[in-house]
XYZ file of N, CA, C and O in Angstrom:
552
model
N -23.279 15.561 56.588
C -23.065 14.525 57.572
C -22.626 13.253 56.851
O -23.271 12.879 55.872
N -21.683 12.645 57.231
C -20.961 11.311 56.528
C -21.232 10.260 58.010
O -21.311 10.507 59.214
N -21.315 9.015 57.184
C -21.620 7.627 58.339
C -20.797 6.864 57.563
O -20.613 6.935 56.348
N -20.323 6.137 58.360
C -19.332 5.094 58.309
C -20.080 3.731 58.407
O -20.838 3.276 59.263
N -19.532 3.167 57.059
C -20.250 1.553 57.027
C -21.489 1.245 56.479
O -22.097 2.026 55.747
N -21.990 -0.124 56.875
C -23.534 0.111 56.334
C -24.650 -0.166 57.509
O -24.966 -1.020 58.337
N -24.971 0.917 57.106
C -25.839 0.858 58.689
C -26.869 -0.399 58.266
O -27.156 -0.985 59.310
N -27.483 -0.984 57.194
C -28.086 -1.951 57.290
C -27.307 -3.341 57.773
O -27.701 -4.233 58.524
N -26.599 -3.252 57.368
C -25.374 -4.343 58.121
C -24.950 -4.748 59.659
O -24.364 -3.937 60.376
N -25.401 -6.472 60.242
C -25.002 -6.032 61.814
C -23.822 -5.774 62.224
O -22.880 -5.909 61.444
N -23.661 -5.430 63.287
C -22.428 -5.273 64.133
C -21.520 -6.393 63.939
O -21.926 -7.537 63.733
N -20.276 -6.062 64.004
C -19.477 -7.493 64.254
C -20.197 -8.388 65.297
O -21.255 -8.078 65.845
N -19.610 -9.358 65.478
C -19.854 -10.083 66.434
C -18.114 -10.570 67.381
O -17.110 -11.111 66.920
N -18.348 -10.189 68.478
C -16.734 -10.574 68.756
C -17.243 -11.369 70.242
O -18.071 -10.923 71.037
N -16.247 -13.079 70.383
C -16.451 -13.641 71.238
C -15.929 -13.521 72.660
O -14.770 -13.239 72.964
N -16.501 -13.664 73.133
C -15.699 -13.738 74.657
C -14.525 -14.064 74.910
O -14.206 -15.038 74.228
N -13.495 -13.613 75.757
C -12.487 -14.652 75.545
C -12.886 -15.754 76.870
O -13.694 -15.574 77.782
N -12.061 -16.858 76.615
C -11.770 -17.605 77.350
C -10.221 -18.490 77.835
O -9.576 -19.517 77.628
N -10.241 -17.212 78.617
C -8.306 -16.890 78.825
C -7.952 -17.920 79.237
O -6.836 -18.148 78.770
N -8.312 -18.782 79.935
C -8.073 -20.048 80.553
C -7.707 -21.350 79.543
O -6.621 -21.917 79.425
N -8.780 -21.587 78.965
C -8.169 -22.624 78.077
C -7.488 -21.857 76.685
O -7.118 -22.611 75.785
N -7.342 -20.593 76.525
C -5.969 -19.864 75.299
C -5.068 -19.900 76.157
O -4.068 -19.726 75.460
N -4.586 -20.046 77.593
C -3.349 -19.984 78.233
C -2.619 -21.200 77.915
O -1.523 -21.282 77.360
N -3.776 -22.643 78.569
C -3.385 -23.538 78.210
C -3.084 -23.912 76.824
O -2.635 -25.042 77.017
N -3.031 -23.736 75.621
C -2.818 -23.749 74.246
C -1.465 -23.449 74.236
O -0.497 -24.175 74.007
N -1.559 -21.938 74.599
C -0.294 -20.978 74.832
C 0.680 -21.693 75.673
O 1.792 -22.127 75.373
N 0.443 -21.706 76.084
C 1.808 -23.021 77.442
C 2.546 -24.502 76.351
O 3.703 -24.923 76.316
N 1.685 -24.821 75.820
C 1.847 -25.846 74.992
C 0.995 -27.241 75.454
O 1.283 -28.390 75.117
N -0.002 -26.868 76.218
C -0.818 -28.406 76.344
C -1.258 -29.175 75.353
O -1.024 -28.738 74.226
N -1.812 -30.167 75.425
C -1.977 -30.986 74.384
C -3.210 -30.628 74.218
O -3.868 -30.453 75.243
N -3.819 -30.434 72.989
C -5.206 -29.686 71.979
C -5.873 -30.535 72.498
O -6.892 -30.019 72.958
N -5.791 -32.525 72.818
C -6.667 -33.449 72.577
C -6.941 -33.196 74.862
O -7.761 -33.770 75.579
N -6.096 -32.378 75.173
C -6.358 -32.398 76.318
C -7.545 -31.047 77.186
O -8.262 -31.004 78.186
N -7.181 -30.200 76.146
C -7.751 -29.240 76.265
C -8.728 -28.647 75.927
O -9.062 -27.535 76.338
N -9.484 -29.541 74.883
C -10.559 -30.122 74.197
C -11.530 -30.706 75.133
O -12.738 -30.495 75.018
N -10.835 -31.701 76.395
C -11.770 -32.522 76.965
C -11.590 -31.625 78.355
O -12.414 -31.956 79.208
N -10.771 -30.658 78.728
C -11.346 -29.600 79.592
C -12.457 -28.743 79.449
O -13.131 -28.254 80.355
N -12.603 -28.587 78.087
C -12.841 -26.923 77.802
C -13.833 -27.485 76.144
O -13.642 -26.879 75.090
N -14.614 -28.428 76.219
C -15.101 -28.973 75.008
C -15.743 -27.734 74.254
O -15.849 -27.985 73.054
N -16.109 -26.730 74.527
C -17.026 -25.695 73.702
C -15.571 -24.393 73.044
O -15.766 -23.483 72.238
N -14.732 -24.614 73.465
C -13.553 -23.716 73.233
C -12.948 -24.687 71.471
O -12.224 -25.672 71.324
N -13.776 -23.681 70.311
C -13.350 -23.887 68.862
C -11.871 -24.050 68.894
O -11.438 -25.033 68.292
N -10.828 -23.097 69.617
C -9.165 -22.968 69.336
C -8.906 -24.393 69.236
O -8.370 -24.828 68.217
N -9.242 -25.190 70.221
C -8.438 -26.557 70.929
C -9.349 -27.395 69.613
O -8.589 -27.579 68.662
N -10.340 -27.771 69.427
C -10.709 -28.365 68.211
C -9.757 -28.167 67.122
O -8.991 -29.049 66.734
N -9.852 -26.462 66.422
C -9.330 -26.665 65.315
C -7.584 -26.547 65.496
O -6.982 -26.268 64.459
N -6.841 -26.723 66.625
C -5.868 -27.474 66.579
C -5.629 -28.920 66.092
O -5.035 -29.325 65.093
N -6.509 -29.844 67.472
C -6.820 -30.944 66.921
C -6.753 -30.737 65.059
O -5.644 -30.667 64.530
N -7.784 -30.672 64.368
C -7.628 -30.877 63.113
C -6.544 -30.763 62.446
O -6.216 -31.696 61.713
N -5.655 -29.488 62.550
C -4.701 -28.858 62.004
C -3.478 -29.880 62.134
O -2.686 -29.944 61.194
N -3.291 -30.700 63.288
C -2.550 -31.560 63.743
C -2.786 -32.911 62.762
O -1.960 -33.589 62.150
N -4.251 -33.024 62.863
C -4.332 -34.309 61.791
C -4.122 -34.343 60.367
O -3.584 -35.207 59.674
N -4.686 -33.163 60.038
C -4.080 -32.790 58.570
C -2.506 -32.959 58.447
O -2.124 -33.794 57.627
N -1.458 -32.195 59.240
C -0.395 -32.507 59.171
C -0.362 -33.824 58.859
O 0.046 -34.136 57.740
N -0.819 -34.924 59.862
C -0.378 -35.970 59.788
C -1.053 -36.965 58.357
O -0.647 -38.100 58.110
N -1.873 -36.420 57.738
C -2.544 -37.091 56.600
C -3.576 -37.632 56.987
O -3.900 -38.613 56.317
N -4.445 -37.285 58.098
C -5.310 -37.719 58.798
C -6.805 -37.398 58.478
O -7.639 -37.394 59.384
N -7.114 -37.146 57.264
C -8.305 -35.957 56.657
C -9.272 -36.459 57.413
O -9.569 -35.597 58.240
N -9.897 -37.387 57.549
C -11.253 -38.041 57.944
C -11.269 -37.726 59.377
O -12.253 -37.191 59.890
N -10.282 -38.017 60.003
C -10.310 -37.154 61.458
C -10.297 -35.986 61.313
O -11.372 -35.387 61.286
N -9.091 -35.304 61.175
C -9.162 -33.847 60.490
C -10.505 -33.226 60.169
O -10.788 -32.238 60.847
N -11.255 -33.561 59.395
C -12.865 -33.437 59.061
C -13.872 -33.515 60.381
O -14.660 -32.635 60.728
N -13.659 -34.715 60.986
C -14.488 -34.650 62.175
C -14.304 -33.313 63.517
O -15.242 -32.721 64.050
N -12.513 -33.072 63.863
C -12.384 -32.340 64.925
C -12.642 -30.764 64.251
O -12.947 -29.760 64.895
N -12.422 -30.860 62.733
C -13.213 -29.723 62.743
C -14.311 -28.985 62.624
O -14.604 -27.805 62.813
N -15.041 -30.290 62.139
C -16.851 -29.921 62.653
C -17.174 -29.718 64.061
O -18.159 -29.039 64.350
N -16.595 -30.132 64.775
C -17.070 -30.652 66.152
C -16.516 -28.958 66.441
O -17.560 -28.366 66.716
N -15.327 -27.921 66.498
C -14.736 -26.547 66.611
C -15.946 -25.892 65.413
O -16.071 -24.694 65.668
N -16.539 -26.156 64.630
C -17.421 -25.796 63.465
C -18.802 -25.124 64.506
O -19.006 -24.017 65.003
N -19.572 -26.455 64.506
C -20.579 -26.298 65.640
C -20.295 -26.153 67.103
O -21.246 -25.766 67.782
N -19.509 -26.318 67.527
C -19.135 -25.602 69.221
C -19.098 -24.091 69.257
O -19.247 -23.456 70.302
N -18.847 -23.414 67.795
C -18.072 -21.876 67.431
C -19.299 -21.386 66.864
O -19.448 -20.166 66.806
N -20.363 -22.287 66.363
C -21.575 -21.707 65.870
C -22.394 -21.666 67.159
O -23.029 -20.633 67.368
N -22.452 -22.517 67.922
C -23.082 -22.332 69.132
C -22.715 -21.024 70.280
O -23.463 -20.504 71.108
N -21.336 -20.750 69.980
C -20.688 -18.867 70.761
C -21.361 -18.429 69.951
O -22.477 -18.056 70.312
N -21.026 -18.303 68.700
C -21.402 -16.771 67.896
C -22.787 -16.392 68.135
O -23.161 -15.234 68.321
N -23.810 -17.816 68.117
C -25.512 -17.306 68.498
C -24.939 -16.787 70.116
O -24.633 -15.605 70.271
N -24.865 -17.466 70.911
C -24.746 -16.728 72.082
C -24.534 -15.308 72.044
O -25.160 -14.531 72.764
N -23.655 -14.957 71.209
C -22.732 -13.812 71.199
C -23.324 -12.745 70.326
O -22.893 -11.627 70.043
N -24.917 -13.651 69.810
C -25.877 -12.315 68.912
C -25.544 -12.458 67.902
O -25.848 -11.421 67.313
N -24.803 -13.496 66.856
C -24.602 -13.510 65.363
C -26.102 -14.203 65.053
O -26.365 -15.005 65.949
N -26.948 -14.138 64.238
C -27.726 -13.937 63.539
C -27.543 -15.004 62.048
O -28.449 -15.236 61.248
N -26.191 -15.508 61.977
C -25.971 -16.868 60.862
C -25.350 -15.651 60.002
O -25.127 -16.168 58.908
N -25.019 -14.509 59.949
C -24.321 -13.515 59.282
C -24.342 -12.723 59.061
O -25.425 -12.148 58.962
N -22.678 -11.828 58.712
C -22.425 -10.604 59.522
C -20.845 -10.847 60.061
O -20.399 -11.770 60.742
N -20.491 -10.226 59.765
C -19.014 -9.823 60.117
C -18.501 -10.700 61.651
O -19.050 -10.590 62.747
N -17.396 -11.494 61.338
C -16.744 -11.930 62.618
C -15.130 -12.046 62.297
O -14.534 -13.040 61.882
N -14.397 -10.259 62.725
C -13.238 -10.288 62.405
C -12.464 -10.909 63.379
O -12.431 -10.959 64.609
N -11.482 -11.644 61.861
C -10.029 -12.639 62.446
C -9.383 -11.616 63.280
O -9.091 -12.169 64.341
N -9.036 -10.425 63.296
C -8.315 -9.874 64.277
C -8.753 -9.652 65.536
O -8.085 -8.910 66.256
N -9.924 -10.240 66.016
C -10.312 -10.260 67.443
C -10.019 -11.723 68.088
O -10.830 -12.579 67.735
N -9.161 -12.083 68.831
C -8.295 -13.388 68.947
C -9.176 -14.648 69.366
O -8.937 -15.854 69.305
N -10.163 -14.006 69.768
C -11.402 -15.412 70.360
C -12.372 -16.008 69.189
O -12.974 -17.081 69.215
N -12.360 -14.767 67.881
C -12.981 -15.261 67.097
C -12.152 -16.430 66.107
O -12.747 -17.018 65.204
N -11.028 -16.613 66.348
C -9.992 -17.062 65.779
C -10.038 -18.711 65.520
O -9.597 -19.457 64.646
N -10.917 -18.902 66.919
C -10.782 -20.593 66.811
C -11.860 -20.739 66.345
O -11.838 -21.923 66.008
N -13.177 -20.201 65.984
C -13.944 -20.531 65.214
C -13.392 -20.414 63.336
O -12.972 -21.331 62.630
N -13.559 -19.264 63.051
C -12.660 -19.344 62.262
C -11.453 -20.246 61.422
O -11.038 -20.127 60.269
N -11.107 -21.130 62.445
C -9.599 -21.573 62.335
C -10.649 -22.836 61.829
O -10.510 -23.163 60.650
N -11.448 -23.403 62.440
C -11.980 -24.449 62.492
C -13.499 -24.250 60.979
O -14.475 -24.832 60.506
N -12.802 -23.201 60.873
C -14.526 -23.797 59.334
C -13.211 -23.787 58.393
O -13.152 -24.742 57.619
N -11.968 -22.702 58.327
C -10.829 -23.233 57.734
C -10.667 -24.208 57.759
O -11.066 -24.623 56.671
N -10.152 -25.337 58.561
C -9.820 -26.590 58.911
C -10.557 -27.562 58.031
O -10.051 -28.288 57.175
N -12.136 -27.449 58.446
C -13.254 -27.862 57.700
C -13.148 -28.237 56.278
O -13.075 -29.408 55.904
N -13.141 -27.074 55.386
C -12.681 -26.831 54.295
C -11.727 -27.516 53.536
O -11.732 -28.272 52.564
N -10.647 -26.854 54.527
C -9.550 -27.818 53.433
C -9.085 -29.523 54.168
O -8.073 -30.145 53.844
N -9.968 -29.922 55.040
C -10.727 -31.562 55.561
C -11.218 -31.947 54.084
O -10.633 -32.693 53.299
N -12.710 -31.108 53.839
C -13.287 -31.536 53.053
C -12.946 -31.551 51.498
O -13.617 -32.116 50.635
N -11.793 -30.832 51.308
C -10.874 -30.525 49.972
C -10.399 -31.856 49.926
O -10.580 -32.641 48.995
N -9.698 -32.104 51.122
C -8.929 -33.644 51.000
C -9.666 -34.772 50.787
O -9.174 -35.792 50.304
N -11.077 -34.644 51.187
C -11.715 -36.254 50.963
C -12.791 -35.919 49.507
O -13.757 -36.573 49.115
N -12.201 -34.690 48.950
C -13.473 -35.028 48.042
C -14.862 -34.061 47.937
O -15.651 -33.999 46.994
N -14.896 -33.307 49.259
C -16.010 -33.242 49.025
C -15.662 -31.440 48.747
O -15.381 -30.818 49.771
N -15.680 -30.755 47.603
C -16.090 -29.979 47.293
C -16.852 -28.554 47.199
O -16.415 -27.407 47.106
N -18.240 -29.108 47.265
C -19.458 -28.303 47.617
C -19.309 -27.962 49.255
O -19.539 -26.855 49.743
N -18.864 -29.181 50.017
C -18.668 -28.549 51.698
C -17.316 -27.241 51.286
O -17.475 -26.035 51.474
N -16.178 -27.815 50.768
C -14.965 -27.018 50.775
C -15.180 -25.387 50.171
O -14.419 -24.510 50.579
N -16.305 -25.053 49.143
C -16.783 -24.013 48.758
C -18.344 -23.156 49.531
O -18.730 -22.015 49.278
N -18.884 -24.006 50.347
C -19.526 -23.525 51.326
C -18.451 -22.917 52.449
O -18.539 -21.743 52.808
N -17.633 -23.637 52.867
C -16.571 -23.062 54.237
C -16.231 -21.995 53.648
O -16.361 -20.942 54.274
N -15.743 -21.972 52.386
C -14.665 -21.190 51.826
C -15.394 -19.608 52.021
O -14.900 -18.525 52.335
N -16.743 -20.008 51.694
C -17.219 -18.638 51.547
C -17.652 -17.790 52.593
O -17.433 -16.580 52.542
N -18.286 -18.356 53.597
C -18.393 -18.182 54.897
C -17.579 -17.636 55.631
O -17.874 -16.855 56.536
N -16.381 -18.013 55.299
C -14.961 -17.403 55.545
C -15.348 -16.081 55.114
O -15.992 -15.374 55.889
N -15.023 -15.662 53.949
C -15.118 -14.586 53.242
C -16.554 -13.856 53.400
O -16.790 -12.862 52.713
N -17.311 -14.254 54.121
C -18.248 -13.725 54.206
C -18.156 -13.128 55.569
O -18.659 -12.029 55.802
N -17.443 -13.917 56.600
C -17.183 -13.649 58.331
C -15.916 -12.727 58.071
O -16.077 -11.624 58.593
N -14.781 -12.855 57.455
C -13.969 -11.670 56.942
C -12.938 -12.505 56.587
O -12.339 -13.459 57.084
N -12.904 -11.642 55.241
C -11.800 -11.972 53.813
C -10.458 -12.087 54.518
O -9.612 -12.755 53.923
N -10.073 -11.477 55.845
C -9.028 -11.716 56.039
C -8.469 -12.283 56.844
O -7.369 -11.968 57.298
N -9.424 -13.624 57.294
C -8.942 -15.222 57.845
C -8.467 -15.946 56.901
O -7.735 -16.864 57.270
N -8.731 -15.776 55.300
C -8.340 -16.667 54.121
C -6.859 -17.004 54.437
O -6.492 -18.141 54.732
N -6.157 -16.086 54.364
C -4.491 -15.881 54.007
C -3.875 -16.555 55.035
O -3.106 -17.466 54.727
N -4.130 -16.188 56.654
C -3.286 -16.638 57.925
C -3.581 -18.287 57.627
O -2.701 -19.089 57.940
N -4.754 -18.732 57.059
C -5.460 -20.062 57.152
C -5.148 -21.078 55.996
O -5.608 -22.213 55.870
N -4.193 -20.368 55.117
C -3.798 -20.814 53.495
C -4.606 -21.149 52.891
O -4.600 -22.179 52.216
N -5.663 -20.214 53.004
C -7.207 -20.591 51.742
C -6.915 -19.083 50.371
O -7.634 -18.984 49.377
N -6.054 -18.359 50.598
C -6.138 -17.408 49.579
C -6.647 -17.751 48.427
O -6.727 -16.924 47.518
């Protein structure tokens, strides 16, 4: 008899979607608008950030992605994560959490701070190695 995986290991954790505010994203609304619809929806945060980084904005950048950080830690307990344990990037709702401890990271790369940027980093890699790459943390 062969088993697949590790059975001491939990289950993924995969979030709900919330088709409504990913439509609006998808349409092209504005992140800072869709944020104040839909405040617990990580995607629209770690847009926000992603947007400020573009713009050289780290210290904001840093904030909208804590704020997608803890909104995305607050699903995953909902959703039975346990603080860790697998939350694959290829399930599209887990994405904006994800997107947003990315964000985090390389926020906290830009101002300095380090020890946050190698905590995200790993967490990443710990929720699955293969959010690094789409997120340019390879």
């Amino acid at each position: 008899m062969t088993t697949q995986g590790n059975m001491l290991e939990p289950p993924e954790t995969l979030l709900p979607e919330n088709t409504d505010a990913q439509a609006e994203l998808d349409e092209g609304k504005a992140a800072n608008e869709v944020a104040a619809r839909h405040p617990t929806y990580s995607a629209a945060w770690a847009r926000l950030a992603e947007l400020a980084l573009e713009s050289g904005e780290a210290v904001a950048a840093y904030a909208y992605a804590r704020t997608g950080y803890h909104r995305g830690l607050d699903s995953l307990r909902k959703a039975g994560w346990k603080g860790f344990g697998p939350v694959p990037w290829s399930h599209r709702p887990n994405q904006g959490v994800l997107r947003s401890v990315a964000m985090l990271a390389k926020a906290a790369k830009a101002i300095g701070e380090d020890e946050e940027y190698e905590r995200c980093r790993q967490l990443l890699l710990d929720s699955d190695p293969e959010s690094l790459e789409p997120n340019g943390l390879s």
